[in-house]
Amino acid sequence: MNLAILLSGRGSNFESIYEATQDGRLPAKIRLVASNNPKAIGLKTARSCDIPTCIFDRRRFDSGKDFTDFILKMFLDYEIDLIILAGYMRKIPPRVVREYDQRIINIHPALLPKFGGKGMYGIRVHEAVIDSGEKETGVTVHYVNEKYDEGKIIAQEKTRVLVGETAEELAKRVLQIEHDFYPQVIGEILRKTGTKS
Ligand code: GRF
C-alpha cells in the first residue's frame, strides 16, 4: 500500500506514521510527503528520511482546474492508495475528494462533530474544550470531504479533561494519543482495504 502524507507544519503525526512503517506495525510505504507550505518542518523530516516531497501553491496555478489536475497527477504518478492528512490546513479540491472517495483521511484533536470546522485548529480546539466545561475530549479520525472536519467518522479515542488542566497541557496529552492512535487506525483501514481486493 502506498501512502501520501499532506501536511502544513510540524509533522509529528507524519513521524509517528513513518516509524510505524519502519518497525513493521504498518505494512505500507510513505511514497510522498506534500505540503502547501514550503517552510513546513515535516518536509525537512521527509527529506532526511529520503521520502520524495512536493510543494504546491494554489496561487501559482492559473485556475482551480489546473491545480486539481496537478494534485491528481501527483497521486497517480506515485500510485497512491491512501492519502493521509496530518496537520494539513487547506481544503481538498472536490474532484480529488470524488476520485479518492473514502481514501483520504484526517485526524482532529477533539471528539467531532464537536469542536471542529473552520478556524478550529491548534490550541484553539483545546481552549474551546476547556472553556465549554467538557469532561471528555479526545481524537477523531475521519474521511475527508469538501468541508472542514465533516467527513464520516472512522474512529475516536477518548480521554478525560483533568481538573485544572491548561489548554497547553491538554494539547500535549492529546497529541501523544494521536501518535499511537493514527498509525493504529491506518493499520485497520489498510487491513480492510487489503481484504476487499
Ligand atoms: C494535530 O493535532 C492534528 O490532530 C491536527 O493538526 C495537528 C498536526 O500536528 N489535524 P503535527 O503537524 O502532526 O505535529
Short mmCIF file of C-alpha atoms and ligand atoms in Angstrom, two decimals:
data_model
loop_
_atom_site.label_atom_id
_atom_site.label_comp_id
_atom_site.label_asym_id
_atom_site.label_seq_id
_atom_site.Cartn_x
_atom_site.Cartn_y
_atom_site.Cartn_z
CA MET A 1 0.00 0.00 0.00
CA ASN A 2 1.33 3.40 -0.97
CA LEU A 3 0.66 6.34 1.31
CA ALA A 4 0.82 10.08 0.67
CA ILE A 5 1.05 12.44 3.63
CA LEU A 6 -0.22 16.01 3.31
CA LEU A 7 0.96 18.41 5.99
CA SER A 8 1.39 22.13 6.60
CA GLY A 9 3.60 22.33 9.66
CA ARG A 10 5.39 20.41 12.38
CA GLY A 11 4.62 16.92 11.11
CA SER A 12 4.82 14.97 14.36
CA ASN A 13 1.96 12.72 13.22
CA PHE A 14 3.81 12.07 9.98
CA GLU A 15 6.84 10.99 12.07
CA SER A 16 4.78 8.57 14.14
CA ILE A 17 3.25 7.07 10.98
CA TYR A 18 6.69 6.83 9.39
CA GLU A 19 8.04 5.00 12.46
CA ALA A 20 5.14 2.54 12.24
CA THR A 21 6.03 1.80 8.61
CA GLN A 22 9.64 1.24 9.62
CA ASP A 23 9.10 -1.08 12.58
CA GLY A 24 6.56 -3.29 10.80
CA ARG A 25 3.37 -2.11 12.53
CA LEU A 26 2.14 -0.66 9.22
CA PRO A 27 2.56 -2.78 6.09
CA ALA A 28 2.77 0.29 3.86
CA LYS A 29 5.21 2.73 2.33
CA ILE A 30 5.09 6.51 2.52
CA ARG A 31 5.73 7.34 -1.12
CA LEU A 32 5.28 11.10 -0.85
CA VAL A 33 5.06 13.99 1.61
CA ALA A 34 3.33 17.02 0.09
CA SER A 35 2.71 20.46 1.50
CA ASN A 36 1.25 23.85 0.68
CA ASN A 37 3.85 25.39 2.99
CA PRO A 38 7.48 25.39 1.82
CA LYS A 39 8.58 26.07 5.41
CA ALA A 40 6.80 23.07 6.95
CA ILE A 41 9.17 21.24 9.29
CA GLY A 42 7.59 17.98 8.16
CA LEU A 43 9.12 18.48 4.70
CA LYS A 44 12.60 18.65 6.22
CA THR A 45 11.94 15.47 8.17
CA ALA A 46 10.74 13.74 5.00
CA ARG A 47 13.90 14.73 3.13
CA SER A 48 16.03 13.38 5.95
CA CYS A 49 14.15 10.06 5.61
CA ASP A 50 14.70 10.07 1.81
CA ILE A 51 10.99 10.37 1.13
CA PRO A 52 10.11 12.38 -2.01
CA THR A 53 8.50 15.75 -1.23
CA CYS A 54 6.29 18.07 -3.22
CA ILE A 55 5.34 21.67 -2.53
CA PHE A 56 2.28 23.13 -4.22
CA ASP A 57 0.88 26.61 -4.02
CA ARG A 58 -2.65 27.14 -5.34
CA ARG A 59 -1.78 30.76 -6.21
CA ARG A 60 0.80 29.61 -8.74
CA PHE A 61 -1.84 27.88 -10.83
CA ASP A 62 -3.95 29.80 -13.37
CA SER A 63 -7.14 28.03 -12.40
CA GLY A 64 -8.65 25.66 -9.89
CA LYS A 65 -8.82 23.08 -12.67
CA ASP A 66 -5.07 23.25 -13.30
CA PHE A 67 -4.42 22.93 -9.58
CA THR A 68 -6.71 19.91 -9.26
CA ASP A 69 -5.14 18.29 -12.35
CA PHE A 70 -1.70 18.76 -10.79
CA ILE A 71 -2.75 17.17 -7.48
CA LEU A 72 -4.42 14.21 -9.20
CA LYS A 73 -1.40 13.63 -11.44
CA MET A 74 0.88 13.72 -8.40
CA PHE A 75 -1.15 10.98 -6.67
CA LEU A 76 -1.33 8.94 -9.87
CA ASP A 77 2.40 9.24 -10.57
CA TYR A 78 3.20 7.91 -7.10
CA GLU A 79 0.47 5.26 -7.32
CA ILE A 80 -1.06 6.44 -4.06
CA ASP A 81 -3.65 4.19 -2.40
CA LEU A 82 -4.39 6.25 0.73
CA ILE A 83 -3.98 9.99 1.32
CA ILE A 84 -3.32 10.92 4.91
CA LEU A 85 -3.83 14.48 6.14
CA ALA A 86 -1.62 15.17 9.12
CA GLY A 87 -1.93 18.82 10.08
CA TYR A 88 -2.83 19.88 6.52
CA MET A 89 -4.51 23.28 6.71
CA ARG A 90 -6.27 23.54 3.35
CA LYS A 91 -9.40 22.08 1.79
CA ILE A 92 -9.06 19.23 -0.69
CA PRO A 93 -10.46 20.12 -4.15
CA PRO A 94 -13.88 18.49 -4.80
CA ARG A 95 -12.68 16.44 -7.81
CA VAL A 96 -9.88 14.94 -5.70
CA VAL A 97 -12.39 14.12 -2.95
CA ARG A 98 -14.58 12.34 -5.52
CA GLU A 99 -11.72 10.44 -7.20
CA TYR A 100 -10.36 9.29 -3.85
CA ASP A 101 -13.68 8.64 -2.15
CA GLN A 102 -13.01 7.02 1.28
CA ARG A 103 -9.29 7.07 0.53
CA ILE A 104 -8.50 10.44 2.14
CA ILE A 105 -8.42 10.59 5.92
CA ASN A 106 -7.71 13.24 8.54
CA ILE A 107 -7.06 13.38 12.27
CA HIS A 108 -8.62 16.03 14.50
CA PRO A 109 -7.63 16.68 18.13
CA ALA A 110 -11.16 16.57 19.61
CA LEU A 111 -14.31 14.48 19.55
CA LEU A 112 -16.03 15.56 16.33
CA PRO A 113 -18.65 16.75 15.50
CA LYS A 114 -17.91 18.99 18.47
CA PHE A 115 -15.03 21.48 18.28
CA GLY A 116 -14.42 21.18 14.54
CA GLY A 117 -14.85 23.34 11.44
CA LYS A 118 -13.18 26.41 10.01
CA GLY A 119 -10.81 28.12 12.43
CA MET A 120 -10.87 25.18 14.88
CA TYR A 121 -7.26 24.09 14.86
CA GLY A 122 -4.24 24.07 17.13
CA ILE A 123 -4.55 25.40 20.66
CA ARG A 124 -7.97 26.96 19.88
CA VAL A 125 -9.53 23.50 19.91
CA HIS A 126 -8.28 22.73 23.40
CA GLU A 127 -9.16 26.21 24.72
CA ALA A 128 -12.70 25.72 23.43
CA VAL A 129 -12.94 22.29 25.07
CA ILE A 130 -11.81 23.68 28.44
CA ASP A 131 -13.99 26.80 28.19
CA SER A 132 -17.05 24.66 27.47
CA GLY A 133 -16.53 22.68 30.66
CA GLU A 134 -16.49 19.34 28.78
CA LYS A 135 -15.34 16.47 30.95
CA GLU A 136 -14.14 14.46 27.99
CA THR A 137 -12.17 15.14 24.86
CA GLY A 138 -10.08 13.02 22.52
CA VAL A 139 -9.08 12.32 18.96
CA THR A 140 -11.13 11.69 15.81
CA VAL A 141 -10.01 10.05 12.59
CA HIS A 142 -12.44 10.70 9.74
CA TYR A 143 -12.82 10.54 5.98
CA VAL A 144 -12.31 13.84 4.21
CA ASN A 145 -14.97 15.60 2.18
CA GLU A 146 -15.21 19.16 0.81
CA LYS A 147 -15.91 20.67 4.24
CA TYR A 148 -13.56 21.05 7.18
CA ASP A 149 -13.87 18.18 9.69
CA GLU A 150 -17.26 16.98 8.41
CA GLY A 151 -16.49 13.66 6.69
CA LYS A 152 -17.72 10.33 8.07
CA ILE A 153 -16.11 9.42 11.39
CA ILE A 154 -13.93 6.29 11.28
CA ALA A 155 -12.73 6.02 14.88
CA GLN A 156 -12.43 8.02 18.09
CA GLU A 157 -10.30 7.72 21.19
CA LYS A 158 -11.49 9.45 24.34
CA THR A 159 -9.64 10.95 27.28
CA ARG A 160 -10.82 12.82 30.36
CA VAL A 161 -10.18 16.54 30.74
CA LEU A 162 -8.27 16.74 34.02
CA VAL A 163 -9.28 19.21 36.72
CA GLY A 164 -7.23 22.42 36.42
CA GLU A 165 -5.57 21.29 33.19
CA THR A 166 -4.46 24.12 30.90
CA ALA A 167 -5.11 24.12 27.14
CA GLU A 168 -1.37 23.66 26.55
CA GLU A 169 -1.20 20.63 28.85
CA LEU A 170 -4.27 19.13 27.24
CA ALA A 171 -2.86 19.75 23.74
CA LYS A 172 0.29 17.88 24.65
CA ARG A 173 -1.58 14.92 26.06
CA VAL A 174 -3.99 14.70 23.12
CA LEU A 175 -1.09 14.87 20.65
CA GLN A 176 0.52 11.89 22.38
CA ILE A 177 -2.71 9.95 21.96
CA GLU A 178 -2.74 10.90 18.26
CA HIS A 179 0.73 9.46 17.79
CA ASP A 180 -0.43 5.99 18.89
CA PHE A 181 -3.94 6.16 17.54
CA TYR A 182 -3.40 7.38 13.96
CA PRO A 183 -1.00 4.57 12.91
CA GLN A 184 -3.32 2.06 14.61
CA VAL A 185 -6.42 3.28 12.70
CA ILE A 186 -4.47 3.48 9.44
CA GLY A 187 -3.43 -0.14 10.01
CA GLU A 188 -7.07 -1.14 10.41
CA ILE A 189 -8.05 0.71 7.23
CA LEU A 190 -5.25 -0.96 5.27
CA ARG A 191 -6.25 -4.39 6.53
CA LYS A 192 -9.87 -3.82 5.47
CA THR A 193 -8.80 -2.44 2.07
CA GLY A 194 -6.46 -5.39 1.61
CA THR A 195 -9.15 -7.96 2.26
CA LYS A 196 -11.54 -6.26 -0.21
CA SER A 197 -9.18 -6.57 -3.20
C1 GRF B 1 -2.65 17.57 15.11
O1 GRF B 1 -3.09 17.96 16.36
C2 GRF B 1 -3.80 17.06 14.28
O2 GRF B 1 -4.82 16.50 15.04
C3 GRF B 1 -4.30 18.30 13.59
O3 GRF B 1 -3.15 19.07 13.35
C4 GRF B 1 -2.14 18.75 14.29
C5 GRF B 1 -0.92 18.41 13.50
O4 GRF B 1 0.21 18.21 14.31
N1 GRF B 1 -5.06 17.99 12.42
P1 GRF B 1 1.56 17.66 13.65
O5 GRF B 1 1.90 18.61 12.49
O6 GRF B 1 1.29 16.28 13.15
O7 GRF B 1 2.59 17.71 14.72
#
